[in-house]
Amino acid sequence: MNIRDRLKDKQRIIIKIGSSSLTHPGTGALNLTKLEILVREICDIRNMGKEVILVSSGAIAVGRSAIGISGRPEELEVKQACAAIGQAKLMMIYQKLFSEYGHMAAQILITKNTITNPVSRRNAYNTFQELLKLGAVPIVNENDTVATYEIQFGDNDTLSALVASLIEADLLILLSDIDGLFTDDPHQNPDAKFVEVVEELDENLLHMGKDTSGSDVGTGGMSAKLSAAKIATTSGTDMVIANGEDFHVIHKIMQGQNYGTIFVGKKDHSFSLVDYLRSIHHKEEVR
Ligand code: GLU
């Protein structure tokens, strides 16, 4: 079967949205029109009988606009405080929109350590399983009070792949402000070519990622996305990176249409997620 056609049969789907895809570029405030489309797309996938998990950033952006801070704050603790204010507000909006379509939203806040600690990992796994059994849509974010990795580097790219690995998702869709993977930075190099399918994520490709994101609300650059692809694909999850400019792209991807870059999942039993996380853990700022 064609790799794209395979996407039609996916049952357990994770959709990850970065802050820049949820907010207006000028003000950083939530783009409610887009949010409404996102929730409708997700509810429709649920109506098809599939399971959906949403990994949503946006807590800092919502918090800062509630407080009235213009621009992304510099200090880590201000970002954490914004996230604490914004997360509750963000969930309030999601709850409202999901209930309008007759669906239940649930909040899950985790960190990388949730996955590396066997007890927390089991607890998180059990909660996800139960929520999915109940038909709820888990909405996941980093617990920014106790961890800052995603604030500093990932914009939840890594987190979404960890969730994919934890609950053995069939498909992870990362929606961002880029169309997918290019052979070079398309903003700098007009000869950069678009990559439609990645069958094997080798070292060469992993180094193709760039660390910048070009947005003032999010942090996830291509390198965070490739790191997420490494975790997802070695856990056996297919992953698509596509542009989140128009969230209708979600059902188009699910129909097997040619959007974004697809990374083919191939379970690798020799890959140690815990070792991999330790190798990227040293980056997090500890004060
Ligand atoms: N947890 C953060 C948030 O929801 C994600 C990282 C970011 O947006 O920079 O805002």
XYZ file of C-alpha atoms and ligand atoms in Angstrom:
297
model
C 0.000 0.000 0.000
C 1.137 3.546 -0.803
C 2.632 5.251 2.227
C 0.071 8.087 2.064
C -2.896 5.717 1.689
C -1.784 4.025 4.883
C -2.677 7.196 6.796
C -6.400 6.596 6.179
C -6.314 3.583 8.499
C -4.565 5.214 11.432
C -6.526 4.799 14.656
C -4.532 6.551 17.373
C -3.494 9.993 16.200
C -1.538 12.743 17.948
C -1.761 16.274 16.636
C 0.805 18.780 17.833
C 0.275 22.502 17.414
C 2.969 25.061 18.192
C 2.268 28.491 19.677
C 2.946 30.290 16.386
C 0.184 28.280 14.666
C -2.380 29.237 17.327
C -1.752 32.955 17.635
C -1.912 36.130 15.579
C 1.633 37.078 14.560
C 1.237 40.787 15.354
C -0.326 40.590 18.823
C 0.526 37.069 20.008
C -3.131 36.721 21.097
C -5.041 33.518 20.280
C -6.410 33.154 16.779
C -9.912 31.997 17.734
C -10.981 31.392 14.143
C -8.138 28.910 13.703
C -8.782 27.342 17.105
C -12.391 26.742 16.157
C -11.327 24.962 12.940
C -8.769 22.892 14.865
C -11.344 21.682 17.378
C -13.876 20.914 14.624
C -11.277 18.864 12.718
C -10.391 16.903 15.858
C -14.036 16.292 16.805
C -14.684 14.994 13.314
C -11.822 12.494 13.624
C -13.347 11.401 16.939
C -16.709 11.059 15.158
C -15.019 8.607 12.752
C -14.326 6.432 15.801
C -10.604 7.205 15.944
C -8.656 8.305 19.022
C -7.085 11.763 19.062
C -4.602 13.366 21.412
C -3.854 17.071 21.046
C -0.466 18.396 22.142
C -1.024 22.118 22.359
C 1.397 24.909 23.196
C 0.090 28.412 23.669
C 0.054 28.675 27.473
C 2.733 31.374 27.552
C 1.150 33.256 24.666
C -2.301 33.241 26.305
C -0.814 34.173 29.690
C 1.196 37.054 28.361
C -1.759 38.506 26.508
C -3.914 38.148 29.680
C -1.296 40.046 31.691
C -0.738 42.563 28.901
C 2.927 41.809 28.151
C 3.765 42.606 24.533
C 6.339 40.324 22.903
C 7.665 37.034 24.251
C 9.101 37.622 27.761
C 12.873 37.138 28.159
C 13.140 35.752 31.697
C 12.424 32.080 32.180
C 10.434 32.579 35.390
C 8.207 35.195 33.718
C 7.513 32.675 30.940
C 6.682 30.053 33.576
C 4.304 32.439 35.360
C 2.682 33.345 32.025
C 2.262 29.629 31.311
C 0.607 29.053 34.703
C -1.900 31.822 34.011
C -2.318 30.966 30.350
C -2.674 27.180 30.627
C -5.861 27.446 32.691
C -7.328 29.989 30.289
C -6.321 27.944 27.261
C -8.033 24.873 28.693
C -11.150 26.905 29.441
C -11.372 27.815 25.746
C -10.705 24.242 24.613
C -13.314 22.888 27.050
C -15.879 25.303 25.679
C -15.148 24.534 22.007
C -14.999 20.748 22.473
C -18.254 20.707 24.433
C -19.952 22.691 21.650
C -19.315 19.658 19.402
C -20.324 17.181 22.120
C -16.812 16.037 23.030
C -14.818 15.962 26.247
C -11.410 17.550 26.640
C -8.972 16.477 29.377
C -5.816 18.226 30.533
C -2.533 16.319 30.846
C 0.608 18.127 32.008
C 3.830 16.120 31.833
C 7.595 16.555 31.464
C 10.448 14.503 30.038
C 10.979 13.072 33.516
C 7.483 11.625 33.440
C 8.779 9.308 30.744
C 12.164 8.491 32.283
C 10.758 7.679 35.738
C 9.152 4.217 35.552
C 6.443 4.976 38.141
C 5.387 8.285 36.560
C 5.548 6.659 33.156
C 3.167 3.905 34.191
C 0.818 6.426 35.850
C 0.771 8.615 32.737
C 0.216 5.577 30.518
C -2.723 4.402 32.629
C -4.333 7.845 32.587
C -4.028 8.168 28.791
C -5.451 4.692 28.274
C -8.407 5.362 30.524
C -9.157 8.766 28.962
C -9.082 7.277 25.474
C -11.324 4.445 26.595
C -13.776 7.063 27.938
C -13.735 8.817 24.568
C -12.083 11.999 25.863
C -9.538 14.051 23.923
C -6.411 14.420 26.073
C -4.848 17.866 25.637
C -1.185 17.707 26.571
C 1.310 20.417 27.452
C 4.580 20.529 29.347
C 4.199 21.230 33.050
C 6.108 24.501 32.768
C 6.219 25.047 36.546
C 8.536 22.087 37.078
C 10.320 21.818 33.719
C 11.458 24.306 31.088
C 12.874 22.121 28.314
C 10.059 22.791 25.849
C 10.020 26.514 26.668
C 13.708 26.749 25.841
C 14.147 24.364 22.928
C 11.270 22.342 21.681
C 7.878 24.103 21.682
C 6.507 20.638 22.538
C 8.008 18.860 19.518
C 9.936 16.428 21.729
C 7.036 16.135 24.164
C 4.616 15.112 21.421
C 7.007 12.373 20.253
C 7.385 11.137 23.831
C 3.622 10.845 24.097
C 3.585 8.967 20.764
C 6.146 6.546 22.123
C 4.379 6.170 25.498
C 0.965 5.313 24.113
C 2.176 3.670 20.871
C 0.360 6.103 18.603
C -0.078 5.199 14.935
C 0.491 8.703 13.613
C 1.955 11.973 14.875
C 1.106 15.128 12.942
C 3.320 18.128 13.753
C 1.792 21.349 12.510
C 4.137 24.274 12.329
C 4.977 27.419 10.348
C 6.960 25.418 7.766
C 5.757 23.164 4.935
C 7.962 20.250 5.963
C 11.583 19.227 5.548
C 13.833 20.905 2.982
C 17.369 19.936 2.001
C 18.453 23.372 3.322
C 16.855 26.453 4.894
C 14.440 27.628 2.135
C 14.534 31.206 3.522
C 18.285 31.371 2.918
C 18.817 29.022 -0.008
C 16.491 29.289 -3.056
C 17.823 25.919 -4.300
C 16.612 24.104 -1.185
C 14.476 21.117 -2.227
C 11.363 19.853 -0.482
C 11.567 16.299 0.891
C 8.258 14.413 0.604
C 9.145 11.124 2.258
C 11.867 10.157 4.705
C 12.226 6.388 4.889
C 15.332 6.402 7.056
C 16.326 9.176 9.452
C 20.121 8.930 9.286
C 22.749 11.192 10.898
C 23.029 13.184 7.683
C 19.370 14.151 7.815
C 19.454 14.815 11.540
C 22.120 17.455 10.922
C 20.059 19.072 8.201
C 17.838 20.692 10.884
C 18.305 24.302 11.797
C 17.990 25.580 15.352
C 16.065 28.744 14.597
C 12.296 29.074 14.385
C 11.886 32.617 13.047
C 8.846 33.268 15.225
C 8.585 35.290 18.433
C 5.997 33.033 20.044
C 7.465 29.597 19.605
C 10.845 27.923 19.917
C 10.669 24.770 17.832
C 13.138 24.790 14.959
C 13.749 21.989 12.472
C 16.307 20.315 14.705
C 13.671 19.829 17.455
C 11.326 18.390 14.813
C 13.926 15.938 13.537
C 14.680 14.886 17.087
C 10.931 14.285 17.514
C 10.930 12.288 14.259
C 13.753 10.136 15.597
C 11.803 9.300 18.767
C 8.489 8.767 16.956
C 9.765 6.652 14.061
C 11.980 4.407 16.197
C 8.904 3.819 18.373
C 7.036 2.671 15.243
C 4.915 5.820 14.782
C 4.635 7.466 11.352
C 5.104 11.223 11.581
C 4.058 14.061 9.278
C 5.409 17.620 9.482
C 3.092 20.017 7.680
C 2.150 23.675 7.601
C -0.406 24.653 10.237
C -1.432 27.823 8.396
C -4.775 26.185 7.591
C -5.880 23.453 10.017
C -8.109 21.876 7.340
C -4.844 20.230 6.346
C -5.511 17.728 9.168
C -8.333 15.866 7.390
C -6.467 16.155 4.087
C -3.440 14.403 5.607
C -5.724 11.770 7.109
C -7.278 11.203 3.673
C -3.826 10.400 2.302
C -3.394 13.638 0.369
C 0.122 14.790 -0.369
C 0.803 17.409 2.324
C 4.005 17.876 4.285
C 6.914 15.525 4.815
C 6.175 12.011 6.013
C 8.699 10.140 8.167
C 8.077 6.428 8.001
C 7.886 4.679 11.368
C 10.014 1.579 11.851
C 10.227 0.202 15.373
C 13.858 -0.098 16.492
C 14.148 -2.296 19.582
C 17.778 -1.258 20.101
C 16.841 2.440 20.519
C 16.840 3.485 24.183
C 14.492 6.395 24.719
C 15.795 6.986 28.239
C 19.437 7.196 27.028
C 18.406 9.474 24.179
C 16.561 11.790 26.565
C 19.546 11.876 28.911
C 21.741 12.910 25.969
C 19.544 15.928 25.210
C 18.704 16.661 28.876
C 21.991 18.474 29.606
C 20.789 21.364 27.430
C 18.099 22.453 29.901
C 19.034 25.525 31.894
C 19.317 24.734 35.591
C 19.753 27.588 38.031
N 4.487 24.956 27.305
C 4.754 26.067 26.455
C 3.477 26.844 26.153
O 2.427 26.262 26.146
C 5.271 25.545 25.153
C 6.531 26.114 24.712
C 6.411 27.451 24.008
O 5.372 27.868 23.530
O 7.459 28.045 23.918
O 3.513 28.021 25.936
